[in-house]
Rosetta silent file (secondary structure, phi, psi, omega in degrees, C-alpha in Angstrom):
SEQUENCE: MNLVAHNGSLAALLDSWFFSLSISFYLLLTLMALIAIAAYGARQLSLSGALAAFLVGFSTTWILGFGALFTLLFFFIAAGVLGKLSKRIRGREMETMQAKGGRRDAMQVFANGLFALIGALLYAHRQEPAYLVMFAASVAEAASDTFAGDVGVLSRRDPVSIITGRPMKRGLSGAVSPLGLASGMLGALLIALTAWALLLPPVWGSLKEVGVIAAAAFFGCLIDSVLGATVQAHYWDEEREMLTEHSHKNGVPLRLERGIRWIDNDMVNLLSNASSSILACSLLAILT
SCORE:     score description
SCORE:     0.000 S_00000001
   1 L     0.000  -85.079  176.557  120.683  156.482  -14.052 S_00000001
   2 L    53.806  100.556 -175.601  116.918  156.800  -14.898 S_00000001
   3 L   -98.363   -2.816 -175.026  115.526  153.501  -16.176 S_00000001
   4 L   -81.935  138.053 -179.449  112.103  154.743  -17.349 S_00000001
   5 L   -64.278  147.882  178.943  111.416  154.828  -21.082 S_00000001
   6 L   -65.337  128.094 -179.277  111.143  158.243  -22.759 S_00000001
   7 L  -117.044   11.055  176.150  107.476  159.263  -23.000 S_00000001
   8 L    83.427   -1.617 -179.146  107.829  162.641  -24.695 S_00000001
   9 L   -78.924  166.945  176.557  106.988  164.664  -21.586 S_00000001
  10 H   -60.127  -38.585  178.705  108.951  167.667  -20.343 S_00000001
  11 H   -62.743  -40.036  179.866  110.217  165.509  -17.479 S_00000001
  12 H   -67.334  -38.025  176.218  111.481  162.895  -19.948 S_00000001
  13 H   -63.939  -40.148  176.803  113.274  165.563  -21.988 S_00000001
  14 H   -63.892  -39.816  176.918  114.888  166.814  -18.792 S_00000001
  15 H   -58.367  -46.758 -176.361  115.911  163.240  -17.973 S_00000001
  16 H   -58.385  -40.482  179.913  117.582  162.821  -21.364 S_00000001
  17 H   -77.249  -49.355 -171.282  119.713  165.901  -20.827 S_00000001
  18 H   -64.011  -48.322 -174.328  120.372  165.659  -17.094 S_00000001
  19 L   -77.845   -3.252  172.398  121.348  161.996  -16.848 S_00000001
  20 L   -83.934  -13.110  179.967  123.709  162.334  -19.810 S_00000001
  21 L   -74.989  141.679 -178.975  125.904  164.612  -17.699 S_00000001
  22 L   -68.985  -22.465 -178.457  128.933  163.003  -16.113 S_00000001
  23 L  -106.471   21.308 -176.255  128.223  164.775  -12.829 S_00000001
  24 H   -59.622  -36.677  179.773  124.477  164.037  -12.744 S_00000001
  25 H   -59.311  -46.864 -177.236  124.832  161.960   -9.563 S_00000001
  26 H   -73.928  -34.393  175.820  126.405  164.832   -7.648 S_00000001
  27 H   -63.824  -41.051  179.868  124.049  167.406   -9.124 S_00000001
  28 H   -68.170  -38.985  174.764  121.066  165.335   -8.014 S_00000001
  29 H   -56.849  -45.624 -179.539  122.533  164.955   -4.530 S_00000001
  30 H   -64.715  -45.025 -179.799  122.863  168.739   -4.341 S_00000001
  31 H   -60.378  -47.010 -178.257  119.362  169.361   -5.692 S_00000001
  32 H   -67.660  -34.406  176.478  117.729  166.954   -3.251 S_00000001
  33 H   -64.259  -41.515  178.984  119.734  168.396   -0.353 S_00000001
  34 H   -64.758  -40.539  178.232  118.514  171.899   -1.251 S_00000001
  35 H   -64.171  -43.548  179.558  114.902  170.699   -1.447 S_00000001
  36 H   -64.231  -41.665  178.409  115.200  168.961    1.939 S_00000001
  37 H   -64.346  -41.490  178.608  116.785  172.056    3.505 S_00000001
  38 H   -62.871  -41.485  179.001  114.047  174.267    2.040 S_00000001
  39 H   -65.801  -37.676  176.397  111.340  171.971    3.431 S_00000001
  40 H   -66.690  -43.983  179.471  113.019  172.035    6.833 S_00000001
  41 H   -64.787  -31.548  178.353  113.333  175.821    6.701 S_00000001
  42 L   -82.121    2.820  178.325  109.657  176.135    5.745 S_00000001
  43 L    64.325   27.936  174.268  108.802  174.045    8.833 S_00000001
  44 L   -87.980  -27.628 -178.491  107.205  171.336    6.722 S_00000001
  45 E  -130.601  145.577  169.542  109.687  168.696    7.884 S_00000001
  46 L   -77.342  178.331  179.079  111.612  168.037   11.069 S_00000001
  47 H   -61.684  -45.966  178.813  115.330  167.264   10.825 S_00000001
  48 H   -65.472  -36.147  178.078  114.668  163.520   10.733 S_00000001
  49 H   -65.881  -38.220  178.234  111.862  164.089    8.242 S_00000001
  50 H   -65.165  -40.765  178.406  114.151  166.109    5.978 S_00000001
  51 H   -65.302  -41.781  178.782  116.754  163.330    6.028 S_00000001
  52 H   -65.819  -41.736  179.079  114.099  160.702    5.250 S_00000001
  53 H   -64.811  -36.981  175.902  112.643  162.830    2.451 S_00000001
  54 H   -59.981  -45.141 -179.438  116.142  163.277    1.019 S_00000001
  55 H   -63.029  -48.898 -178.988  116.612  159.500    0.937 S_00000001
  56 H   -64.697  -46.548 -177.005  113.229  158.802   -0.665 S_00000001
  57 H   -64.733  -45.460 -179.447  113.473  161.698   -3.108 S_00000001
  58 H   -65.265  -46.427 -175.871  117.020  161.014   -4.254 S_00000001
  59 H   -63.000  -47.046 -177.824  116.547  157.256   -4.621 S_00000001
  60 H   -68.214  -37.885  179.907  113.293  157.449   -6.559 S_00000001
  61 H   -70.288  -39.267  179.376  114.523  160.261   -8.819 S_00000001
  62 H   -63.003  -35.602 -178.492  117.834  158.528   -9.564 S_00000001
  63 H   -85.972  -44.776 -170.869  115.970  155.368  -10.592 S_00000001
  64 H  -103.109  -14.232  178.224  112.771  156.745  -12.150 S_00000001
  65 L    94.137 -174.166 -173.875  113.789  160.228  -13.258 S_00000001
  66 H   -72.154  -18.198  173.579  112.291  163.677  -12.860 S_00000001
  67 H   -60.354  -39.702  177.145  108.766  162.435  -13.535 S_00000001
  68 H   -67.810  -42.935 -179.949  108.936  160.746  -10.138 S_00000001
  69 H   -62.769  -44.827 -179.995  110.405  163.850   -8.498 S_00000001
  70 H   -64.309  -35.313  176.486  107.726  166.127   -9.960 S_00000001
  71 H   -64.217  -45.507  177.922  105.028  163.701   -8.791 S_00000001
  72 H   -63.615  -43.912 -178.924  106.451  163.723   -5.265 S_00000001
  73 H   -65.823  -37.828  177.548  106.851  167.510   -5.266 S_00000001
  74 H   -59.063  -46.085  177.664  103.289  168.025   -6.500 S_00000001
  75 H   -62.861  -47.742 -174.140  102.011  165.979   -3.570 S_00000001
  76 H   -64.311  -43.818 -179.852  104.322  167.612   -1.041 S_00000001
  77 H   -67.382  -44.309  178.733  103.561  171.191   -2.101 S_00000001
  78 H   -61.906  -41.797  179.432   99.804  170.563   -2.318 S_00000001
  79 H   -64.063  -41.023  179.288   99.834  168.891    1.105 S_00000001
  80 H   -64.679  -43.999  179.917  101.763  171.795    2.616 S_00000001
  81 H   -65.188  -46.649  179.384   99.443  174.422    1.165 S_00000001
  82 H   -61.907  -41.797 -179.643   96.289  172.540    2.188 S_00000001
  83 H   -61.526  -43.854 -179.580   97.659  171.936    5.678 S_00000001
  84 H   -67.905  -42.943  178.699   98.442  175.607    6.251 S_00000001
  85 H   -64.020  -43.223 -179.662   95.107  176.789    4.849 S_00000001
  86 H   -62.637  -43.651  179.884   93.196  174.222    6.875 S_00000001
  87 H   -65.482  -37.935 -179.999   95.025  175.161   10.073 S_00000001
  88 H   -65.230  -36.925 -178.615   94.434  178.863    9.430 S_00000001
  89 H   -77.395  -44.571 -173.942   90.702  178.292    9.009 S_00000001
  90 H   -91.761   -8.164 -175.579   90.131  175.782   11.805 S_00000001
  91 L    75.692 -158.093 -176.850   92.766  177.121   14.225 S_00000001
  92 L  -102.120   16.032 -177.923   94.802  174.695   16.337 S_00000001
  93 H   -57.738  -42.103 -174.621   91.848  172.768   17.720 S_00000001
  94 H   -68.836  -25.109 -177.430   92.677  169.594   15.778 S_00000001
  95 H   -65.957  -22.265  177.471   96.254  169.452   17.062 S_00000001
  96 H   -74.896  -17.230 -179.627   94.938  168.518   20.510 S_00000001
  97 L  -104.762  -38.242 -172.802   93.384  165.380   18.993 S_00000001
  98 L   -92.961  136.548 -177.512   95.690  164.382   16.160 S_00000001
  99 L   -70.772  -32.491 -178.426   99.130  162.949   16.836 S_00000001
 100 L   -76.455  134.828  179.658  100.667  164.377   13.677 S_00000001
 101 L  -100.340 -161.132 -178.723  101.831  167.947   14.011 S_00000001
 102 L   -70.306  -36.633 -179.668  102.771  170.612   11.506 S_00000001
 103 L   -96.440  131.662  177.725  106.206  169.134   10.806 S_00000001
 104 E   -86.273  130.332  177.256  106.465  165.617    9.407 S_00000001
 105 L   -93.941 -176.666 -176.213  109.157  163.476   11.010 S_00000001
 106 H   -61.096  -39.642 -179.990  110.983  160.476    9.527 S_00000001
 107 H   -61.404  -41.105  179.536  108.316  158.022   10.675 S_00000001
 108 H   -68.795  -37.884  178.295  105.607  160.018    8.914 S_00000001
 109 H   -63.727  -46.305 -178.985  107.698  160.323    5.754 S_00000001
 110 H   -71.800  -32.207  177.921  108.359  156.583    5.607 S_00000001
 111 H   -61.741  -32.395 -179.010  104.762  155.726    6.551 S_00000001
 112 H  -100.882  -14.307 -174.200  103.642  157.588    3.431 S_00000001
 113 H  -123.876   -2.549 -176.748  106.638  157.034    1.171 S_00000001
 114 H   -61.849  -43.791 -176.729  108.132  153.631    1.954 S_00000001
 115 H   -75.981  -22.303  170.054  106.155  151.773   -0.704 S_00000001
 116 H   -65.860  -42.536  177.362  106.926  154.460   -3.270 S_00000001
 117 H   -64.955  -42.480  178.422  110.590  153.788   -2.533 S_00000001
 118 H   -61.393  -42.104  177.814  110.036  150.020   -2.692 S_00000001
 119 H   -58.767  -42.615  178.812  108.326  150.408   -6.067 S_00000001
 120 H   -65.528  -43.174 -179.747  111.327  152.335   -7.398 S_00000001
 121 H   -64.929  -39.315  176.795  113.809  149.786   -6.035 S_00000001
 122 H   -64.710  -37.368  178.702  111.834  146.911   -7.552 S_00000001
 123 H   -66.651  -33.637  176.522  111.797  148.754  -10.874 S_00000001
 124 H   -64.374  -33.383  179.553  115.578  149.084  -10.679 S_00000001
 125 H   -77.043  -39.711 -178.062  115.752  145.303  -10.324 S_00000001
 126 L  -150.368  119.895 -173.259  113.235  144.547  -13.053 S_00000001
 127 L   -78.332   75.199  177.407  111.660  147.108  -15.377 S_00000001
 128 L  -105.355  134.200  178.606  108.016  146.074  -15.014 S_00000001
 129 H   -55.151  -29.331 -178.839  105.235  148.683  -15.435 S_00000001
 130 H   -58.671  -31.800 -178.312  103.571  147.305  -12.294 S_00000001
 131 H   -76.313  -29.882  171.623  106.342  148.785  -10.161 S_00000001
 132 H   -66.418  -40.044  177.846  105.797  152.238  -11.654 S_00000001
 133 H   -65.419  -37.998  176.174  102.126  151.848  -10.807 S_00000001
 134 H   -60.002  -46.092  177.370  103.108  150.815   -7.263 S_00000001
 135 H   -57.381  -51.128 -176.299  105.142  154.008   -6.908 S_00000001
 136 H   -64.348  -40.472 -179.403  102.323  156.172   -8.246 S_00000001
 137 H   -65.611  -36.418  178.100   99.634  154.476   -6.137 S_00000001
 138 H   -62.730  -47.415  179.036  101.683  154.980   -2.976 S_00000001
 139 H   -66.104  -40.118 -179.100  102.026  158.718   -3.612 S_00000001
 140 H   -65.306  -37.287  178.073   98.381  158.975   -4.697 S_00000001
 141 H   -66.216  -41.320  177.640   97.169  157.267   -1.504 S_00000001
 142 H   -61.497  -40.624  177.791   99.180  159.678    0.620 S_00000001
 143 H   -66.721  -42.652  179.731   97.644  162.567   -1.316 S_00000001
 144 H   -59.455  -46.117  179.517   94.147  161.106   -1.027 S_00000001
 145 H   -64.676  -41.533 -179.682   94.467  160.746    2.737 S_00000001
 146 H   -66.456  -46.806  178.448   95.930  164.247    3.103 S_00000001
 147 H   -60.375  -45.589 -178.274   93.277  165.896    0.935 S_00000001
 148 H   -61.816  -41.764 -177.353   90.496  164.019    2.738 S_00000001
 149 H   -72.857  -48.882 -174.089   91.798  164.983    6.172 S_00000001
 150 H   -74.353  -31.404  178.411   92.734  168.619    5.639 S_00000001
 151 H   -89.755  -36.315 -177.148   89.694  169.527    3.556 S_00000001
 152 H   -60.403  -34.970 -178.875   87.210  167.194    5.248 S_00000001
 153 L   -68.571  -12.105  179.308   87.552  168.888    8.656 S_00000001
 154 L   -89.949   -2.021 -178.447   86.277  172.097    7.051 S_00000001
 155 L   -61.975  140.645  176.958   82.944  170.514    6.141 S_00000001
 156 L   -74.822  -21.523  177.949   79.874  172.268    7.509 S_00000001
 157 L   -88.479  139.671  178.374   78.263  168.882    8.045 S_00000001
 158 L   -66.354  138.208  178.867   79.322  166.872   11.075 S_00000001
 159 L   -72.705  162.598  177.917   81.357  163.786   10.136 S_00000001
 160 E  -127.554  161.773  177.195   80.175  160.260   10.878 S_00000001
 161 E   -68.150  134.953  178.207   81.948  157.012   11.683 S_00000001
 162 L   -68.639  -17.397 -179.113   82.876  155.061    8.567 S_00000001
 163 L   -92.950  -51.278 -172.836   81.899  151.902   10.494 S_00000001
 164 L  -101.662  -19.845 -176.014   78.685  152.773   12.342 S_00000001
 165 L    79.410    3.388  179.571   77.478  155.916   10.578 S_00000001
 166 L   -82.375  150.721  179.566   77.078  157.644   13.943 S_00000001
 167 E   -58.790  142.072  177.958   78.185  161.271   14.397 S_00000001
 168 L  -130.116  160.724  177.326   81.794  161.723   15.500 S_00000001
 169 L   -69.131  136.991 -179.066   83.853  164.632   16.713 S_00000001
 170 L   -58.216  131.734  176.618   85.487  166.512   13.868 S_00000001
 171 L    98.795  -13.450  179.176   89.130  165.549   13.330 S_00000001
 172 L   -76.410  143.710  176.648   89.064  162.080   14.885 S_00000001
 173 L   -63.300  137.250 -178.266   90.459  159.202   12.841 S_00000001
 174 L    98.385   -8.890  178.236   87.671  157.117   11.335 S_00000001
 175 E   -90.418  136.270 -179.750   85.363  160.088   10.807 S_00000001
 176 E  -131.478  156.559  176.392   84.259  160.792    7.232 S_00000001
 177 L  -143.389  159.348  177.894   82.170  163.430    5.473 S_00000001
 178 H   -56.523  -40.672  179.384   80.992  163.907    1.876 S_00000001
 179 H   -64.455  -42.740  179.224   83.436  166.794    1.450 S_00000001
 180 H   -64.318  -42.681  179.610   86.317  164.734    2.814 S_00000001
 181 H   -64.939  -42.815  178.569   85.517  161.744    0.604 S_00000001
 182 H   -64.106  -39.346  178.984   85.219  163.923   -2.497 S_00000001
 183 H   -66.870  -38.006  176.925   88.512  165.625   -1.648 S_00000001
 184 H   -62.616  -41.540  177.097   90.171  162.247   -1.164 S_00000001
 185 H   -63.376  -40.643  179.858   89.002  161.133   -4.597 S_00000001
 186 H   -64.145  -44.884  179.268   90.314  164.378   -6.102 S_00000001
 187 H   -59.945  -43.253  178.615   93.728  163.980   -4.474 S_00000001
 188 H   -62.787  -42.944 -177.484   94.046  160.418   -5.761 S_00000001
 189 H   -68.104  -39.901 -179.063   93.025  161.432   -9.281 S_00000001
 190 H   -62.473  -43.970  178.842   95.385  164.419   -9.452 S_00000001
 191 H   -68.875  -38.765  178.254   98.424  162.334   -8.565 S_00000001
 192 H   -60.148  -43.523  179.069   97.320  159.540  -10.908 S_00000001
 193 H   -67.379  -39.002  178.766   97.078  162.014  -13.796 S_00000001
 194 H   -62.494  -47.308  179.634  100.419  163.591  -12.892 S_00000001
 195 H   -64.331  -40.167  179.944  102.175  160.218  -12.837 S_00000001
 196 H   -63.004  -40.532 -176.840  100.481  159.150  -16.075 S_00000001
 197 H   -75.863  -33.791 -171.023  101.566  162.326  -17.862 S_00000001
 198 H  -106.256  -21.024 -167.643  105.132  162.520  -16.542 S_00000001
 199 L  -122.109  -42.648 -170.169  106.228  159.020  -15.618 S_00000001
 200 L   -75.865  141.477 -179.097  104.359  156.126  -17.205 S_00000001
 201 L   -60.998  145.250 -176.878  105.559  154.750  -20.573 S_00000001
 202 H   -75.142  -12.494 -175.046  103.437  155.765  -23.589 S_00000001
 203 H   -66.137  -17.559  179.778  103.211  152.223  -24.971 S_00000001
 204 H   -70.963  -34.322  168.087  100.235  151.515  -22.724 S_00000001
 205 L    65.479   24.295  177.594   98.294  154.005  -24.799 S_00000001
 206 L  -156.607  173.519  177.431   95.263  154.520  -22.568 S_00000001
 207 L   -92.570   12.330 -178.753   94.005  156.080  -19.361 S_00000001
 208 H   -56.356  -41.106 -176.962   93.488  152.640  -17.832 S_00000001
 209 H   -65.989  -32.361  176.571   96.460  153.128  -15.534 S_00000001
 210 H   -61.236  -44.928  178.493   94.998  156.388  -14.221 S_00000001
 211 H   -63.304  -41.358  179.178   91.885  154.516  -13.130 S_00000001
 212 H   -62.231  -48.886 -177.940   93.931  151.745  -11.518 S_00000001
 213 H   -64.206  -47.600 -177.279   96.115  154.177   -9.577 S_00000001
 214 H   -65.253  -42.772 -179.512   93.252  156.447   -8.505 S_00000001
 215 H   -64.717  -44.650  179.656   90.965  153.572   -7.483 S_00000001
 216 H   -64.707  -39.354 -179.724   93.679  151.821   -5.482 S_00000001
 217 H   -65.773  -43.891  179.874   94.695  155.082   -3.816 S_00000001
 218 H   -68.348  -34.912  174.104   91.152  155.969   -2.780 S_00000001
 219 H   -58.614  -44.081  178.008   90.655  152.419   -1.507 S_00000001
 220 H   -62.248  -37.140  176.819   93.710  152.935    0.688 S_00000001
 221 H   -61.798  -41.040  177.352   92.237  156.188    1.963 S_00000001
 222 H   -66.954  -40.264  176.633   89.082  154.305    2.984 S_00000001
 223 H   -60.264  -39.288  177.203   91.188  151.591    4.648 S_00000001
 224 H   -57.043  -44.455  179.843   92.925  154.359    6.598 S_00000001
 225 H   -68.473  -39.480  178.912   89.561  155.513    7.943 S_00000001
 226 H   -63.056  -46.416  178.361   88.437  151.963    8.749 S_00000001
 227 H   -64.621  -37.882  178.644   91.631  151.254   10.684 S_00000001
 228 H   -64.017  -31.678 -178.737   91.355  154.626   12.389 S_00000001
 229 H   -86.462  -12.713 -173.459   87.846  153.811   13.568 S_00000001
 230 H  -117.891  -60.100 -170.745   88.644  150.286   14.761 S_00000001
 231 L  -108.366  -13.306 -179.844   92.206  149.418   15.774 S_00000001
 232 E   -66.844  139.333 -178.406   94.078  152.741   15.964 S_00000001
 233 L   -69.346  130.442  172.131   94.967  153.728   19.522 S_00000001
 234 E  -127.907  142.057 -174.859   92.941  156.567   21.039 S_00000001
 235 E  -119.928  160.284 -177.747   93.507  157.939   24.517 S_00000001
 236 E  -103.395  120.725  175.849   91.354  159.826   27.009 S_00000001
 237 E   -93.720  102.457 -175.482   92.355  163.366   27.939 S_00000001
 238 L   -66.438  -34.266 -178.517   90.679  163.892   31.309 S_00000001
 239 L   -63.766  -44.374 -179.286   91.506  167.597   31.432 S_00000001
 240 L   -93.532   -9.389 -178.200   89.762  168.330   28.130 S_00000001
 241 L    53.824   58.735 -177.719   87.328  165.409   28.443 S_00000001
 242 E  -155.965  157.541  173.353   87.964  164.254   24.893 S_00000001
 243 E   -76.645  147.641  177.950   89.570  161.489   22.845 S_00000001
 244 E  -146.821  156.230  174.993   93.029  162.150   21.446 S_00000001
 245 L   -86.087  -10.559  179.726   95.656  160.312   19.414 S_00000001
 246 L   -73.994  130.340  179.642   98.375  161.582   21.764 S_00000001
 247 L   -84.070  -18.999 -179.770   99.598  158.886   24.147 S_00000001
 248 E  -133.845  154.393  173.909  101.114  161.412   26.574 S_00000001
 249 E  -139.573  120.699 -176.953  100.302  164.888   27.798 S_00000001
 250 L    55.374   36.957  178.275  102.921  167.002   29.562 S_00000001
 251 L    81.782   -2.045 -177.804  105.019  163.861   29.955 S_00000001
 252 E  -103.216  127.597  179.447  102.205  161.942   31.656 S_00000001
 253 E   -66.333  139.572  177.563  100.819  158.815   29.914 S_00000001
 254 L   -95.493  158.648 -178.490   97.114  158.949   29.074 S_00000001
 255 E   -75.171  130.358  175.820   94.664  156.084   29.509 S_00000001
 256 E   -68.395  120.059 -177.157   94.110  153.933   26.426 S_00000001
 257 E   -94.351  -38.299  179.277   90.419  154.304   25.635 S_00000001
 258 E  -159.235  162.299  178.380   90.149  152.161   22.509 S_00000001
 259 L    87.724 -171.671 -178.408   92.247  150.447   19.872 S_00000001
 260 E  -109.222  128.757 -169.706   95.635  148.745   20.080 S_00000001
 261 L   -54.386  -41.878 -174.190   98.420  150.702   21.759 S_00000001
 262 L   -83.226   -4.335  176.610  101.118  150.046   19.153 S_00000001
 263 L   -95.569   90.323  178.884   98.884  150.916   16.199 S_00000001
 264 L   -96.763 -172.117 -177.042   99.327  154.676   16.016 S_00000001
 265 H   -62.024  -37.273  179.142   98.633  157.067   13.151 S_00000001
 266 H   -64.678  -41.359  178.973  101.937  156.267   11.453 S_00000001
 267 H   -65.372  -39.872  177.437  101.203  152.527   11.500 S_00000001
 268 H   -62.211  -43.875  178.297   97.723  153.141   10.073 S_00000001
 269 H   -61.792  -41.394  179.953   99.227  155.266    7.298 S_00000001
 270 H   -64.168  -44.766 -178.624  101.791  152.580    6.510 S_00000001
 271 H   -66.154  -41.694 -179.765   99.184  149.802    6.366 S_00000001
 272 H   -69.810  -36.332  177.484   96.779  151.786    4.199 S_00000001
 273 H   -66.472  -39.321  176.921   99.603  152.851    1.883 S_00000001
 274 H   -62.445  -41.754 -179.019  100.716  149.235    1.566 S_00000001
 275 H   -62.752  -39.267  178.337   97.165  148.162    0.703 S_00000001
 276 H   -65.121  -45.532 -177.312   96.985  150.744   -2.104 S_00000001
 277 H   -62.608  -45.097 -179.096  100.346  149.764   -3.557 S_00000001
 278 H   -68.903  -41.182  179.139   99.578  146.042   -3.540 S_00000001
 279 H   -63.140  -41.152 -179.395   96.048  146.537   -4.877 S_00000001
 280 H   -60.664  -44.734  177.757   97.299  148.696   -7.748 S_00000001
 281 H   -62.569  -40.228 -179.308   99.759  146.004   -8.845 S_00000001
 282 H   -66.492  -44.312  179.378   97.040  143.354   -8.566 S_00000001
 283 H   -62.864  -40.988  179.619   94.507  145.352  -10.576 S_00000001
 284 H   -63.298  -39.235  178.978   97.057  146.036  -13.292 S_00000001
 285 H   -64.888  -36.957 -179.657   97.857  142.322  -13.518 S_00000001
 286 H   -69.977  -37.789 -172.828   94.155  141.495  -13.841 S_00000001
 287 H   -87.497   -7.997 -179.007   93.500  144.124  -16.514 S_00000001
 288 L  -114.987    0.000    0.000   96.529  143.380  -18.713 S_00000001
């Protein structure tokens, strides 16, 4: 299928050849299945996460082409490498506080990729550049949040609350550090540049879209921290005498210490990703 205009990139050249094949649909199904199986085998995704990633990856690539797939893969590979390095350096201490584990399940995949999928589906309905920007901003926000979290916890300086500025325990949602913020900006910019080079039509003729995508993505990363510090559910682990995002321990429910019970990490990710996607479309409309 591939509805995106040719922009002269390697991905666009691959699109021209691949989607001209009569069996491109089945080849893409096979390719995405192999990628999902590899991610499951590498323990990056659970079974449900692999199925969700297959759906998002196949749909966006079929509509937007290999530029979209390469953008998604760049984020996924970078996130996996950073996560493993961060865990190796910091040990497993953070897993006792953070609800997300090593393997991403379907909820985590959709929390970070639903609006990328929506952007692709909207583009299939109407070929507006704003929907490509929505796709890119969604992926960039997920990268920004991942970079900020996995690199930020390695900071030598203690993090502070994004709301009050008071010191917080390392790894808790809502805690920020200069290293984490800088890493979040870098993650947003890298995905914005990748999407601009591989996906966005050349007729725009400027780096304006990179700024829109990166700014919206980093804004979403900040929203993630604000929600994490205010409304995200945190529970009290009496045994360890610490706050945690886990609602249960050994099958026993923990006491809600702060936040709203149904707003967990996945909901925060979804809301912040939505804010980035919508903001990116709005900024593009204002600037064009």
